[in-house]
Amino acid sequence: MLRARIVLAAAAGLPNARIAADLQVGVDAVRKWRSRFAAGGLSGLTDAKRSGRPRRRLAGRADPG
């Protein structure tokens, strides 16, 4: 939801610093999501694949995320 708010605020013409302050995130995060949206559209806002071993889910434990 945050990523969409960043993109919508940018489409409304707000500067990165204002978006960051309004949404209580860093300016670098705003730049990142604006750039990814510009490069890939809506699919650019999805999580990128991460390197390393996938997370394990232990039986009987609640999902932390």
Tab-separated table of N, CA, C and O in Angstrom:
chain	number	residue	atom	x	y	z
A	1	MET	N	0.822	-1.175	0.000
A	1	MET	CA	0.000	0.000	0.000
A	1	MET	C	0.876	1.252	0.000
A	1	MET	O	0.532	2.232	-0.631
A	2	LEU	N	1.994	1.210	0.705
A	2	LEU	CA	2.901	2.350	0.762
A	2	LEU	C	3.435	2.680	-0.623
A	2	LEU	O	3.490	3.841	-1.023
A	3	ARG	N	3.789	1.655	-1.372
A	3	ARG	CA	4.342	1.871	-2.709
A	3	ARG	C	3.325	2.581	-3.595
A	3	ARG	O	3.671	3.496	-4.340
A	4	ALA	N	2.080	2.172	-3.507
A	4	ALA	CA	1.021	2.806	-4.298
A	4	ALA	C	0.823	4.256	-3.868
A	4	ALA	O	0.634	5.136	-4.715
A	5	ARG	N	0.889	4.518	-2.581
A	5	ARG	CA	0.734	5.897	-2.105
A	5	ARG	C	1.852	6.791	-2.619
A	5	ARG	O	1.628	7.942	-2.964
A	6	ILE	N	3.057	6.236	-2.662
A	6	ILE	CA	4.194	7.001	-3.184
A	6	ILE	C	3.949	7.360	-4.646
A	6	ILE	O	4.101	8.513	-5.054
A	7	VAL	N	3.547	6.375	-5.437
A	7	VAL	CA	3.327	6.602	-6.868
A	7	VAL	C	2.179	7.582	-7.092
A	7	VAL	O	2.259	8.474	-7.935
A	8	LEU	N	1.098	7.448	-6.329
A	8	LEU	CA	-0.037	8.357	-6.491
A	8	LEU	C	0.321	9.789	-6.102
A	8	LEU	O	-0.087	10.748	-6.766
A	9	ALA	N	1.091	9.938	-5.044
A	9	ALA	CA	1.523	11.279	-4.641
A	9	ALA	C	2.428	11.889	-5.699
A	9	ALA	O	2.335	13.081	-5.996
A	10	ALA	N	3.282	11.068	-6.287
A	10	ALA	CA	4.161	11.559	-7.349
A	10	ALA	C	3.340	11.979	-8.564
A	10	ALA	O	3.620	13.010	-9.188
A	11	ALA	N	2.315	11.204	-8.895
A	11	ALA	CA	1.457	11.543	-10.029
A	11	ALA	C	0.706	12.842	-9.786
A	11	ALA	O	0.375	13.560	-10.734
A	12	ALA	N	0.465	13.157	-8.516
A	12	ALA	CA	-0.206	14.411	-8.168
A	12	ALA	C	0.747	15.595	-8.225
A	12	ALA	O	0.330	16.736	-8.018
A	13	GLY	N	2.029	15.324	-8.482
A	13	GLY	CA	2.996	16.396	-8.649
A	13	GLY	C	3.766	16.787	-7.407
A	13	GLY	O	4.498	17.772	-7.415
A	14	LEU	N	3.633	16.007	-6.332
A	14	LEU	CA	4.365	16.333	-5.109
A	14	LEU	C	5.843	15.993	-5.263
A	14	LEU	O	6.192	14.976	-5.875
A	15	PRO	N	6.731	16.812	-4.694
A	15	PRO	CA	8.164	16.507	-4.742
A	15	PRO	C	8.512	15.356	-3.795
A	15	PRO	O	7.783	15.077	-2.829
A	16	ASN	N	9.635	14.714	-4.071
A	16	ASN	CA	10.057	13.559	-3.271
A	16	ASN	C	10.136	13.874	-1.780
A	16	ASN	O	9.715	13.066	-0.951
A	17	ALA	N	10.691	15.022	-1.433
A	17	ALA	CA	10.842	15.369	-0.017
A	17	ALA	C	9.489	15.480	0.676
A	17	ALA	O	9.329	15.056	1.822
A	18	ARG	N	8.521	16.027	0.004
A	18	ARG	CA	7.176	16.166	0.592
A	18	ARG	C	6.511	14.808	0.754
A	18	ARG	O	5.893	14.520	1.772
A	19	ILE	N	6.642	13.948	-0.264
A	19	ILE	CA	6.079	12.595	-0.185
A	19	ILE	C	6.704	11.851	0.988
A	19	ILE	O	6.003	11.220	1.781
A	20	ALA	N	8.022	11.933	1.112
A	20	ALA	CA	8.731	11.249	2.197
A	20	ALA	C	8.247	11.742	3.553
A	20	ALA	O	7.991	10.942	4.457
A	21	ALA	N	8.094	13.042	3.702
A	21	ALA	CA	7.647	13.599	4.979
A	21	ALA	C	6.213	13.183	5.275
A	21	ALA	O	5.891	12.785	6.407
A	22	ASP	N	5.341	13.270	4.283
A	22	ASP	CA	3.931	12.919	4.480
A	22	ASP	C	3.749	11.448	4.863
A	22	ASP	O	2.896	11.112	5.673
A	23	LEU	N	4.552	10.579	4.249
A	23	LEU	CA	4.402	9.136	4.470
A	23	LEU	C	5.377	8.593	5.517
A	23	LEU	O	5.401	7.394	5.770
A	24	GLN	N	6.197	9.466	6.077
A	24	GLN	CA	7.164	9.101	7.108
A	24	GLN	C	8.121	7.995	6.662
A	24	GLN	O	8.317	6.988	7.336
A	25	VAL	N	8.680	8.205	5.474
A	25	VAL	CA	9.707	7.312	4.937
A	25	VAL	C	10.868	8.178	4.475
A	25	VAL	O	10.752	9.399	4.399
A	26	GLY	N	11.966	7.559	4.133
A	26	GLY	CA	13.118	8.295	3.643
A	26	GLY	C	12.950	8.703	2.186
A	26	GLY	O	12.219	8.058	1.423
A	27	VAL	N	13.635	9.755	1.819
A	27	VAL	CA	13.593	10.223	0.431
A	27	VAL	C	14.138	9.148	-0.506
A	27	VAL	O	13.647	8.989	-1.630
A	28	ASP	N	15.119	8.388	-0.040
A	28	ASP	CA	15.668	7.311	-0.878
A	28	ASP	C	14.613	6.263	-1.211
A	28	ASP	O	14.592	5.731	-2.326
A	29	ALA	N	13.727	5.954	-0.263
A	29	ALA	CA	12.646	4.995	-0.525
A	29	ALA	C	11.698	5.542	-1.583
A	29	ALA	O	11.248	4.800	-2.477
A	30	VAL	N	11.392	6.816	-1.508
A	30	VAL	CA	10.519	7.442	-2.507
A	30	VAL	C	11.169	7.369	-3.881
A	30	VAL	O	10.532	6.986	-4.867
A	31	ARG	N	12.451	7.719	-3.952
A	31	ARG	CA	13.167	7.653	-5.236
A	31	ARG	C	13.154	6.238	-5.794
A	31	ARG	O	12.953	6.036	-7.000
A	32	LYS	N	13.387	5.267	-4.923
A	32	LYS	CA	13.435	3.862	-5.360
A	32	LYS	C	12.124	3.446	-5.997
A	32	LYS	O	12.093	2.907	-7.105
A	33	TRP	N	10.993	3.705	-5.330
A	33	TRP	CA	9.704	3.228	-5.841
A	33	TRP	C	9.228	4.029	-7.033
A	33	TRP	O	8.608	3.487	-7.944
A	34	ARG	N	9.543	5.320	-7.076
A	34	ARG	CA	9.206	6.102	-8.266
A	34	ARG	C	9.983	5.585	-9.468
A	34	ARG	O	9.435	5.436	-10.570
A	35	SER	N	11.252	5.282	-9.264
A	35	SER	CA	12.101	4.787	-10.342
A	35	SER	C	11.630	3.417	-10.826
A	35	SER	O	11.542	3.170	-12.038
A	36	ARG	N	11.318	2.540	-9.878
A	36	ARG	CA	10.865	1.196	-10.267
A	36	ARG	C	9.534	1.259	-10.994
A	36	ARG	O	9.310	0.512	-11.945
A	37	PHE	N	8.645	2.153	-10.583
A	37	PHE	CA	7.369	2.303	-11.281
A	37	PHE	C	7.592	2.852	-12.690
A	37	PHE	O	6.976	2.389	-13.647
A	38	ALA	N	8.472	3.824	-12.816
A	38	ALA	CA	8.757	4.404	-14.131
A	38	ALA	C	9.336	3.360	-15.081
A	38	ALA	O	9.021	3.342	-16.276
A	39	ALA	N	10.163	2.471	-14.554
A	39	ALA	CA	10.812	1.454	-15.383
A	39	ALA	C	9.904	0.275	-15.704
A	39	ALA	O	9.969	-0.277	-16.800
A	40	GLY	N	9.046	-0.116	-14.739
A	40	GLY	CA	8.289	-1.343	-14.938
A	40	GLY	C	6.795	-1.257	-14.749
A	40	GLY	O	6.119	-2.287	-14.765
A	41	GLY	N	6.266	-0.054	-14.554
A	41	GLY	CA	4.824	0.065	-14.336
A	41	GLY	C	4.421	-0.620	-13.038
A	41	GLY	O	5.217	-0.715	-12.102
A	42	LEU	N	3.201	-1.117	-13.000
A	42	LEU	CA	2.707	-1.762	-11.779
A	42	LEU	C	3.546	-2.972	-11.379
A	42	LEU	O	3.753	-3.221	-10.201
A	43	SER	N	4.039	-3.712	-12.365
A	43	SER	CA	4.853	-4.885	-12.030
A	43	SER	C	6.184	-4.480	-11.394
A	43	SER	O	6.806	-5.279	-10.697
A	44	GLY	N	6.606	-3.248	-11.591
A	44	GLY	CA	7.824	-2.757	-10.952
A	44	GLY	C	7.670	-2.544	-9.462
A	44	GLY	O	8.661	-2.400	-8.743
A	45	LEU	N	6.421	-2.536	-8.977
A	45	LEU	CA	6.176	-2.324	-7.557
A	45	LEU	C	6.146	-3.619	-6.746
A	45	LEU	O	6.015	-3.582	-5.527
A	46	THR	N	6.273	-4.753	-7.416
A	46	THR	CA	6.293	-6.021	-6.701
A	46	THR	C	7.667	-6.259	-6.088
A	46	THR	O	8.651	-5.634	-6.482
A	47	ASP	N	7.732	-7.162	-5.134
A	47	ASP	CA	9.005	-7.479	-4.502
A	47	ASP	C	9.928	-8.162	-5.499
A	47	ASP	O	9.506	-9.043	-6.247
A	48	ALA	N	11.168	-7.750	-5.493
A	48	ALA	CA	12.175	-8.382	-6.342
A	48	ALA	C	12.629	-9.685	-5.687
A	48	ALA	O	12.530	-9.848	-4.472
A	49	LYS	N	13.109	-10.598	-6.501
A	49	LYS	CA	13.646	-11.836	-5.948
A	49	LYS	C	14.852	-11.511	-5.090
A	49	LYS	O	15.629	-10.616	-5.400
A	50	ARG	N	14.988	-12.251	-4.015
A	50	ARG	CA	16.110	-12.038	-3.105
A	50	ARG	C	17.122	-13.166	-3.264
A	50	ARG	O	16.755	-14.292	-3.566
A	51	SER	N	18.370	-12.838	-3.025
A	51	SER	CA	19.396	-13.860	-3.109
A	51	SER	C	19.424	-14.658	-1.811
A	51	SER	O	18.900	-14.229	-0.789
A	52	GLY	N	20.019	-15.803	-1.865
A	52	GLY	CA	20.146	-16.618	-0.660
A	52	GLY	C	19.074	-17.684	-0.558
A	52	GLY	O	18.215	-17.840	-1.412
A	53	ARG	N	19.157	-18.424	0.513
A	53	ARG	CA	18.249	-19.534	0.750
A	53	ARG	C	16.860	-19.002	1.105
A	53	ARG	O	16.736	-18.045	1.871
A	54	PRO	N	15.791	-19.630	0.583
A	54	PRO	CA	14.439	-19.202	0.938
A	54	PRO	C	14.163	-19.409	2.430
A	54	PRO	O	14.767	-20.282	3.068
A	55	ARG	N	13.262	-18.609	2.986
A	55	ARG	CA	12.904	-18.751	4.397
A	55	ARG	C	12.235	-20.094	4.641
A	55	ARG	O	11.482	-20.581	3.805
A	56	ARG	N	12.512	-20.670	5.793
A	56	ARG	CA	11.867	-21.923	6.195
A	56	ARG	C	10.666	-21.596	7.047
A	56	ARG	O	10.686	-20.680	7.841
A	57	ARG	N	9.639	-22.388	6.912
A	57	ARG	CA	8.473	-22.268	7.789
A	57	ARG	C	8.485	-23.477	8.702
A	57	ARG	O	8.525	-24.607	8.260
A	58	LEU	N	8.470	-23.196	9.984
A	58	LEU	CA	8.513	-24.274	10.958
A	58	LEU	C	7.087	-24.678	11.314
A	58	LEU	O	6.220	-23.833	11.520
A	59	ALA	N	6.838	-25.981	11.405
A	59	ALA	CA	5.517	-26.482	11.768
A	59	ALA	C	5.122	-25.988	13.148
A	59	ALA	O	5.931	-25.981	14.079
A	60	GLY	N	3.879	-25.541	13.278
A	60	GLY	CA	3.382	-25.109	14.572
A	60	GLY	C	3.696	-23.683	14.944
A	60	GLY	O	3.322	-23.210	16.002
A	61	ARG	N	4.382	-22.968	14.091
A	61	ARG	CA	4.732	-21.562	14.394
A	61	ARG	C	3.902	-20.647	13.497
A	61	ARG	O	3.698	-20.933	12.326
A	62	ALA	N	3.472	-19.558	14.039
A	62	ALA	CA	2.695	-18.585	13.278
A	62	ALA	C	3.597	-17.886	12.270
A	62	ALA	O	4.792	-17.706	12.508
A	63	ASP	N	3.012	-17.512	11.146
A	63	ASP	CA	3.749	-16.786	10.112
A	63	ASP	C	4.036	-15.380	10.609
A	63	ASP	O	3.122	-14.640	10.940
A	64	PRO	N	5.313	-14.964	10.682
A	64	PRO	CA	5.658	-13.642	11.220
A	64	PRO	C	5.285	-12.510	10.291
A	64	PRO	O	5.235	-11.377	10.679
A	65	GLY	N	5.073	-12.794	9.030
A	65	GLY	CA	4.864	-11.710	8.081
A	65	GLY	C	3.504	-11.615	7.597
A	65	GLY	O	2.873	-10.730	7.266
